[in-house]
Short mmCIF file of C-alpha atoms in Angstrom, two decimals:
data_model
loop_
_atom_site.label_atom_id
_atom_site.label_comp_id
_atom_site.label_asym_id
_atom_site.label_seq_id
_atom_site.Cartn_x
_atom_site.Cartn_y
_atom_site.Cartn_z
CA MET A 1 42.97 -212.47 131.13
CA SER A 2 45.92 -212.94 134.29
CA THR A 3 44.38 -211.83 137.54
CA PRO A 4 45.92 -208.78 137.51
CA GLU A 5 44.92 -207.06 134.58
CA ARG A 6 41.53 -208.31 135.20
CA LEU A 7 41.29 -206.80 138.31
CA ILE A 8 42.63 -203.55 137.05
CA GLU A 9 39.99 -203.57 133.76
CA SER A 10 37.06 -203.71 136.70
CA THR A 11 38.55 -200.75 138.37
CA ARG A 12 38.24 -199.21 135.32
CA GLU A 13 34.81 -199.78 134.37
CA LEU A 14 33.35 -199.30 138.45
CA LEU A 15 35.18 -196.57 138.77
CA TRP A 16 33.21 -194.85 135.53
CA GLU A 17 29.78 -196.13 136.64
CA ARG A 18 29.84 -195.25 140.77
CA GLY A 19 33.14 -193.18 140.76
CA TYR A 20 35.62 -194.00 144.24
CA VAL A 21 33.62 -193.41 147.03
CA GLY A 22 30.39 -196.42 145.44
CA THR A 23 33.46 -198.62 144.50
CA SER A 24 33.82 -200.99 146.96
CA PRO A 25 36.81 -203.71 147.07
CA LYS A 26 34.15 -206.21 146.64
CA ALA A 27 31.91 -204.71 143.95
CA ILE A 28 35.48 -204.70 142.52
CA GLN A 29 36.92 -208.80 143.34
CA GLN A 30 33.22 -210.16 142.21
CA ARG A 31 33.37 -208.50 139.06
CA ALA A 32 36.32 -209.80 138.00
CA GLY A 33 36.48 -213.03 139.78
CA ALA A 34 39.45 -212.68 142.24
CA GLY A 35 39.47 -213.75 145.83
CA GLN A 36 39.93 -211.12 148.66
CA GLY A 37 43.45 -212.64 149.10
CA SER A 38 44.04 -212.12 145.50
CA MET A 39 43.62 -208.94 145.19
CA TYR A 40 45.34 -208.73 148.49
CA HIS A 41 48.41 -209.74 147.05
CA HIS A 42 49.00 -207.85 143.85
CA PHE A 43 47.76 -204.91 145.16
CA SER A 44 47.59 -203.18 148.59
CA GLY A 45 44.06 -201.60 148.27
CA LYS A 46 41.82 -200.23 146.84
CA PRO A 47 44.02 -196.42 146.42
CA ASP A 48 46.22 -198.76 144.62
CA LEU A 49 44.13 -199.85 141.98
CA ALA A 50 42.08 -197.35 141.57
CA LEU A 51 46.23 -195.61 140.59
CA ALA A 52 46.68 -198.58 138.30
CA ALA A 53 43.25 -198.24 137.10
CA ILE A 54 43.65 -194.15 136.48
CA ARG A 55 47.11 -194.82 135.17
CA ARG A 56 45.89 -196.80 132.22
CA THR A 57 42.60 -194.77 130.61
CA ALA A 58 45.32 -191.99 131.11
CA GLU A 59 47.58 -194.29 128.89
CA GLU A 60 45.38 -195.19 126.24
CA LEU A 61 43.65 -191.26 126.08
CA ARG A 62 47.60 -190.82 125.43
CA ALA A 63 48.37 -193.21 122.43
CA ALA A 64 44.76 -192.33 121.15
CA ALA A 65 45.81 -188.97 120.90
CA GLU A 66 49.55 -189.08 119.89
CA GLU A 67 48.11 -191.04 116.93
CA ARG A 68 46.84 -188.09 115.55
CA PHE A 69 49.23 -185.74 116.75
CA ALA A 70 51.87 -188.17 115.24
CA ALA A 71 50.11 -188.77 111.80
CA PRO A 72 51.75 -185.98 108.99
CA GLY A 73 50.17 -183.72 107.34
CA THR A 74 49.92 -179.62 108.08
CA ALA A 75 49.63 -178.44 111.87
CA VAL A 76 45.92 -177.39 111.61
CA GLU A 77 45.13 -180.85 109.66
CA ARG A 78 47.08 -182.85 112.99
CA VAL A 79 44.65 -181.17 115.71
CA THR A 80 41.45 -181.39 112.97
CA ALA A 81 42.09 -185.44 113.25
CA TYR A 82 42.51 -184.97 117.22
CA LEU A 83 39.21 -183.33 117.73
CA ARG A 84 36.67 -184.84 115.41
CA ARG A 85 38.07 -188.07 116.04
CA GLU A 86 35.50 -190.52 116.38
CA ARG A 87 34.54 -190.31 120.38
CA GLU A 88 31.66 -191.71 122.65
CA VAL A 89 30.21 -187.46 123.03
CA LEU A 90 27.52 -188.13 125.48
CA LYS A 91 29.38 -190.57 127.96
CA GLY A 92 32.06 -188.51 128.81
CA CYS A 93 36.00 -187.90 128.85
CA PRO A 94 37.01 -190.63 131.71
CA ILE A 95 39.72 -188.48 132.45
CA GLY A 96 38.14 -185.23 133.01
CA ARG A 97 35.00 -186.89 134.66
CA LEU A 98 37.57 -187.52 137.80
CA THR A 99 37.80 -183.96 137.58
CA GLN A 100 34.25 -183.25 139.54
CA ASP A 101 35.11 -187.08 141.53
CA PRO A 102 35.19 -185.27 145.14
CA ASP A 103 38.00 -188.28 146.57
CA VAL A 104 39.89 -188.16 143.19
CA MET A 105 40.73 -184.97 143.46
CA ALA A 106 41.16 -185.05 146.87
CA ASP A 107 43.92 -187.76 146.72
CA PRO A 108 47.18 -186.13 145.44
CA VAL A 109 48.36 -189.98 144.25
CA LEU A 110 45.09 -190.44 142.41
CA ARG A 111 45.09 -186.50 141.24
CA ALA A 112 48.64 -186.82 139.67
CA PRO A 113 47.73 -188.86 136.69
CA VAL A 114 45.05 -186.37 135.49
CA ASP A 115 46.96 -183.54 135.77
CA GLU A 116 49.72 -184.80 134.55
CA THR A 117 47.78 -186.05 131.76
CA PHE A 118 45.77 -182.19 130.38
CA ALA A 119 49.19 -180.31 131.14
CA TRP A 120 50.71 -183.04 128.26
CA LEU A 121 47.75 -182.86 126.19
CA ARG A 122 48.29 -179.05 126.17
CA ALA A 123 52.02 -178.96 125.46
CA ARG A 124 51.99 -181.43 123.38
CA ILE A 125 49.30 -179.43 121.31
CA ALA A 126 51.26 -176.42 121.32
CA ASP A 127 54.26 -178.57 120.02
CA VAL A 128 52.25 -179.00 116.94
CA LEU A 129 51.28 -175.16 116.53
CA ALA A 130 53.94 -174.19 117.99
CA GLU A 131 55.62 -176.60 113.98
CA GLY A 132 52.46 -175.59 112.20
CA ARG A 133 54.31 -171.79 113.05
CA ASP A 134 57.67 -172.50 112.38
CA ARG A 135 56.39 -174.50 109.24
CA GLY A 136 55.38 -170.21 107.66
CA GLU A 137 52.05 -172.35 108.14
CA LEU A 138 50.37 -170.64 110.80
CA ASP A 139 50.65 -166.20 111.87
CA ALA A 140 53.37 -165.55 114.12
CA GLY A 141 50.73 -163.55 115.54
CA LEU A 142 49.26 -166.81 116.75
CA ASP A 143 50.42 -167.90 120.93
CA PRO A 144 50.25 -171.88 120.79
CA ALA A 145 50.00 -172.63 124.22
CA ASP A 146 47.43 -170.42 124.80
CA THR A 147 45.87 -172.09 122.20
CA ALA A 148 46.53 -175.05 123.08
CA SER A 149 45.00 -175.13 126.52
CA THR A 150 41.38 -173.47 124.54
CA VAL A 151 42.23 -176.72 122.30
CA VAL A 152 42.11 -179.23 125.46
CA ALA A 153 38.62 -176.22 126.52
CA VAL A 154 37.02 -176.98 123.96
CA LEU A 155 36.42 -180.57 124.02
CA GLN A 156 36.35 -180.87 127.86
CA GLY A 157 33.61 -178.10 127.90
CA GLY A 158 32.52 -178.86 124.86
CA TYR A 159 31.24 -182.56 126.27
CA VAL A 160 29.35 -180.94 129.88
CA LEU A 161 26.98 -178.80 126.48
CA ALA A 162 26.54 -181.89 125.55
CA ARG A 163 25.41 -183.76 128.22
CA ALA A 164 23.40 -180.11 129.13
CA ALA A 165 21.57 -181.01 126.01
CA GLY A 166 21.30 -184.36 126.16
CA SER A 167 22.43 -183.89 122.05
CA GLU A 168 26.70 -184.64 119.64
CA GLU A 169 24.92 -181.04 118.72
CA PRO A 170 26.41 -178.58 120.94
CA PHE A 171 30.04 -180.04 120.60
CA ARG A 172 29.90 -180.86 117.17
CA ARG A 173 29.63 -176.62 116.93
CA ALA A 174 32.10 -175.28 119.78
CA VAL A 175 34.07 -178.04 117.45
CA ASP A 176 33.69 -176.17 114.73
CA GLY A 177 33.73 -173.32 116.05
CA VAL A 178 37.22 -173.57 117.57
CA LEU A 179 38.64 -174.81 113.95
CA GLY A 180 37.10 -171.68 112.37
CA LEU A 181 38.92 -169.30 114.79
CA LEU A 182 42.03 -170.89 113.85
CA ALA A 183 42.24 -171.41 110.39
CA ALA A 184 41.84 -167.48 110.39
CA HIS A 185 45.49 -168.25 111.83
CA THR A 186 46.92 -170.18 108.60
CA THR A 187 49.29 -168.60 106.02
CA THR A 188 46.36 -170.14 103.29
CA GLY A 189 42.82 -168.86 104.85
CA HIS A 190 41.68 -172.19 104.99
CA ARG A 191 39.86 -175.26 106.27
CA ALA A 192 42.01 -177.77 106.40
CA ASP A 193 38.68 -179.98 106.20
CA MET B 1 14.12 -164.16 154.70
CA SER B 2 11.21 -165.82 154.73
CA THR B 3 11.16 -169.75 155.27
CA PRO B 4 10.79 -170.41 151.53
CA GLU B 5 13.41 -168.18 150.39
CA ARG B 6 15.95 -170.47 153.63
CA LEU B 7 14.93 -173.20 152.15
CA ILE B 8 14.99 -172.28 148.19
CA GLU B 9 18.87 -171.11 149.90
CA SER B 10 19.74 -174.51 152.10
CA THR B 11 19.11 -176.87 148.19
CA ARG B 12 21.01 -174.61 146.69
CA GLU B 13 24.18 -175.29 149.87
CA LEU B 14 23.47 -178.69 149.65
CA LEU B 15 23.38 -179.28 145.46
CA TRP B 16 26.71 -177.96 146.00
CA GLU B 17 28.16 -179.76 148.83
CA ARG B 18 26.45 -182.59 148.28
CA GLY B 19 24.92 -183.85 145.07
CA TYR B 20 21.32 -184.71 144.39
CA VAL B 21 21.82 -188.05 146.27
CA GLY B 22 23.35 -186.82 149.35
CA THR B 23 21.06 -184.16 149.67
CA SER B 24 18.27 -185.40 152.40
CA PRO B 25 14.80 -183.75 152.62
CA LYS B 26 15.89 -183.88 156.79
CA ALA B 27 19.53 -182.04 156.19
CA ILE B 28 17.23 -179.36 153.50
CA GLN B 29 15.28 -178.68 157.61
CA GLN B 30 17.91 -178.98 160.01
CA ARG B 31 20.32 -176.29 157.53
CA ALA B 32 17.15 -174.05 156.76
CA GLY B 33 15.65 -174.25 160.58
CA ALA B 34 12.62 -174.78 159.22
CA GLY B 35 10.48 -177.64 160.43
CA GLN B 36 8.88 -180.92 158.54
CA GLY B 37 5.40 -179.27 158.02
CA SER B 38 6.58 -176.20 157.16
CA MET B 39 8.66 -177.56 154.19
CA TYR B 40 5.95 -179.43 153.10
CA HIS B 41 3.71 -176.54 153.12
CA HIS B 42 5.39 -174.34 150.74
CA PHE B 43 6.80 -177.39 148.72
CA SER B 44 5.47 -181.19 147.40
CA GLY B 45 9.23 -182.57 147.56
CA LYS B 46 12.89 -183.31 146.97
CA PRO B 47 12.49 -182.64 143.50
CA ASP B 48 10.28 -179.66 143.77
CA LEU B 49 12.56 -177.59 146.06
CA ALA B 50 15.86 -179.26 144.01
CA LEU B 51 14.49 -177.23 140.69
CA ALA B 52 13.54 -174.65 143.05
CA ALA B 53 16.85 -173.99 143.91
CA ILE B 54 18.52 -174.53 139.99
CA ARG B 55 16.58 -172.06 138.86
CA ARG B 56 17.44 -169.84 141.11
CA THR B 57 21.45 -170.38 140.78
CA ALA B 58 20.32 -171.07 136.61
CA GLU B 59 18.43 -167.37 136.30
CA GLU B 60 20.97 -165.14 138.61
CA LEU B 61 23.70 -166.71 135.62
CA ARG B 62 22.13 -165.32 133.27
CA ALA B 63 21.34 -162.06 135.08
CA ALA B 64 25.93 -161.94 135.35
CA ALA B 65 25.82 -162.37 132.39
CA GLU B 66 23.37 -160.26 130.23
CA GLU B 67 25.05 -157.23 132.73
CA ARG B 68 28.71 -157.60 130.12
CA PHE B 69 26.79 -158.83 126.80
CA ALA B 70 23.69 -155.50 127.09
CA ALA B 71 27.36 -152.95 128.05
CA PRO B 72 27.92 -150.84 125.89
CA GLY B 73 31.38 -151.78 123.94
CA THR B 74 32.47 -154.21 120.35
CA ALA B 75 31.18 -157.47 120.24
CA VAL B 76 34.73 -158.60 121.43
CA GLU B 77 34.99 -155.99 124.08
CA ARG B 78 31.78 -157.61 125.89
CA VAL B 79 32.29 -161.31 125.61
CA THR B 80 36.44 -159.87 126.67
CA ALA B 81 33.91 -159.32 129.33
CA TYR B 82 32.53 -162.25 130.21
CA LEU B 83 35.30 -164.48 129.98
CA ARG B 84 36.95 -162.08 132.54
CA ARG B 85 34.59 -160.99 135.08
CA GLU B 86 35.90 -162.48 138.31
CA ARG B 87 35.10 -166.05 139.23
CA GLU B 88 35.80 -168.54 141.55
CA VAL B 89 37.31 -170.54 139.00
CA LEU B 90 38.27 -173.96 141.23
CA LYS B 91 34.99 -173.97 143.27
CA GLY B 92 33.81 -174.55 139.20
CA CYS B 93 30.29 -173.41 137.69
CA PRO B 94 27.27 -174.18 139.94
CA ILE B 95 25.55 -174.70 136.11
CA GLY B 96 27.90 -177.10 134.88
CA ARG B 97 28.88 -178.95 137.53
CA LEU B 98 25.37 -180.34 137.29
CA THR B 99 25.97 -181.91 133.95
CA GLN B 100 27.61 -184.21 136.36
CA ASP B 101 24.99 -185.23 138.54
CA PRO B 102 24.10 -188.30 137.99
CA ASP B 103 19.85 -187.81 138.99
CA VAL B 104 19.84 -184.54 137.71
CA MET B 105 20.80 -185.79 134.69
CA ALA B 106 18.56 -188.25 134.75
CA ASP B 107 15.91 -186.55 135.75
CA PRO B 108 14.01 -184.28 132.65
CA VAL B 109 12.26 -181.49 134.75
CA LEU B 110 15.56 -181.01 136.66
CA ARG B 111 18.13 -181.18 133.47
CA ALA B 112 15.66 -178.94 131.97
CA PRO B 113 17.02 -175.27 133.39
CA VAL B 114 20.76 -177.30 133.05
CA ASP B 115 19.95 -177.24 129.43
CA GLU B 116 18.22 -174.27 128.73
CA THR B 117 20.91 -171.90 131.02
CA PHE B 118 23.39 -172.96 127.84
CA ALA B 119 21.24 -172.64 125.28
CA TRP B 120 20.73 -169.47 126.32
CA LEU B 121 24.47 -168.90 126.43
CA ARG B 122 24.59 -169.69 123.34
CA ALA B 123 22.37 -168.15 121.58
CA ARG B 124 23.18 -165.43 123.79
CA ILE B 125 26.52 -164.95 122.64
CA ALA B 126 26.25 -165.15 119.24
CA ASP B 127 24.07 -162.28 118.88
CA VAL B 128 26.73 -159.86 120.04
CA LEU B 129 28.68 -161.67 117.44
CA ALA B 130 26.29 -161.63 114.59
CA GLU B 131 26.03 -157.84 115.82
CA GLY B 132 29.75 -157.12 115.60
CA ARG B 133 29.50 -159.28 112.07
CA ASP B 134 26.95 -156.30 111.17
CA ARG B 135 28.36 -153.25 112.57
CA GLY B 136 31.77 -154.68 110.63
CA GLU B 137 33.44 -154.53 113.67
CA LEU B 138 34.34 -158.62 113.39
CA ASP B 139 34.93 -160.66 109.52
CA ALA B 140 32.08 -162.50 107.57
CA GLY B 141 33.49 -165.29 107.81
CA LEU B 142 32.76 -165.97 111.59
CA ASP B 143 30.02 -168.58 111.83
CA PRO B 144 28.87 -166.55 115.14
CA ALA B 145 26.77 -170.27 116.27
CA ASP B 146 29.18 -172.31 116.14
CA THR B 147 31.94 -169.26 118.05
CA ALA B 148 29.74 -169.41 120.28
CA SER B 149 30.05 -172.74 121.60
CA THR B 150 33.87 -172.80 121.09
CA VAL B 151 33.08 -169.29 123.84
CA VAL B 152 31.11 -171.41 126.44
CA ALA B 153 33.01 -174.62 126.22
CA VAL B 154 36.04 -172.72 126.81
CA LEU B 155 34.90 -171.87 129.46
CA GLN B 156 33.25 -174.77 131.19
CA GLY B 157 36.73 -176.78 130.20
CA GLY B 158 38.95 -174.02 131.54
CA TYR B 159 36.49 -175.57 134.65
CA VAL B 160 37.92 -178.26 134.15
CA LEU B 161 40.88 -178.36 133.47
CA ALA B 162 41.63 -176.10 136.80
CA ARG B 163 40.42 -178.72 138.72
CA ALA B 164 42.79 -180.64 136.79
CA ALA B 165 45.66 -179.08 138.00
CA GLY B 166 44.73 -176.98 140.97
CA SER B 167 45.33 -173.95 139.66
CA GLU B 168 43.41 -170.88 137.68
CA GLU B 169 46.24 -171.45 134.99
CA PRO B 170 44.72 -173.83 132.49
CA PHE B 171 41.26 -171.41 132.88
CA ARG B 172 43.44 -168.47 131.99
CA ARG B 173 45.76 -169.68 129.28
CA ALA B 174 41.98 -171.36 127.44
CA VAL B 175 40.19 -167.77 128.28
CA ASP B 176 43.28 -165.81 126.56
CA GLY B 177 43.28 -167.84 123.39
CA VAL B 178 40.43 -168.38 122.65
CA LEU B 179 40.25 -164.14 122.81
CA GLY B 180 43.78 -164.20 120.81
CA LEU B 181 42.20 -166.90 118.06
CA LEU B 182 38.86 -164.64 117.45
CA ALA B 183 41.52 -160.87 117.57
CA ALA B 184 42.10 -162.70 114.02
CA HIS B 185 39.06 -162.09 112.83
CA THR B 186 38.29 -158.70 114.17
CA THR B 187 38.94 -155.96 110.87
CA THR B 188 41.44 -154.11 113.45
CA GLY B 189 42.89 -156.54 113.86
CA HIS B 190 43.25 -156.09 117.45
CA ARG B 191 43.37 -157.66 121.19
CA ALA B 192 39.80 -156.38 123.09
CA ASP B 193 42.61 -155.98 126.45
#
């Protein structure tokens, strides 16, 4: 890995483990095995590195999601595959967790990729659901945009409930519940799984 | 307010503003206008005060929710009233936020009231939905326990999306979406609002 890559990866790990305020430039340099001069050669400082780290995490999240949305199958099958994909439930969502980092939320530049990621997810799921409705898989009464926000909220809230319980069980139930609700809107009335 | 009351209220405010690690016994005493001797006369220390503060917040949350669940009306009307009650969306949920406080989550005694609050909420909403199903308001295919987890997750995830967007809009949409999904399971097929 190149030095800028190592610096970005170290910043991602530290942001995850310690949050923005707990991530010092020195700790980033030490973990990356890079000197101070090298860090400031590639990045203007901690905010610049944090932005690169958050963007990288957001890109990975989008790519993993898009893999399910672009797969063949009905709208409900694709949303089901997205909701059921393997996740480290008790660790939580690396993007969702940033909404609880006061320093990230207070900085419009650092908040932007967090906001954009959720806006993209909601819009992309709305597209998938609208496609399903247009194809006659889902009934005309379903609101794609509202339902997409519900799907994303179920995941993010499922992580909160799992952490509170110290168990993946409430996350799984919340996902099963929204898929059960969605099943009543399919023209066949069957669950996708 | 009595001294123990002032100490509990000050601890609640500080936990909310600064988290567990940022809440010092000295700051609690200063905000409460109480001396160190007085604090240790009423409470064994910061963990004891934090437990009292978290329990108080949990009790208030339960009481506000129970007001909607115990009200007259159909199951969907009561769940709708709960989801639509006035909330400070951008501030977030004082109990949900504790799941992001590593010190609270690492201590089984402090985590217990957080876990119990969500377990109670899920069980109570499951009861309301089961009652609606038994009364013939909701179709037999609805799983009350899974759906209840979905409802609680939508709220918690709605807060996450609202913070990311800096707007209540995604929270409102996620709530509208789950109510729209639920409407297809009512035997009348109509939204409660």
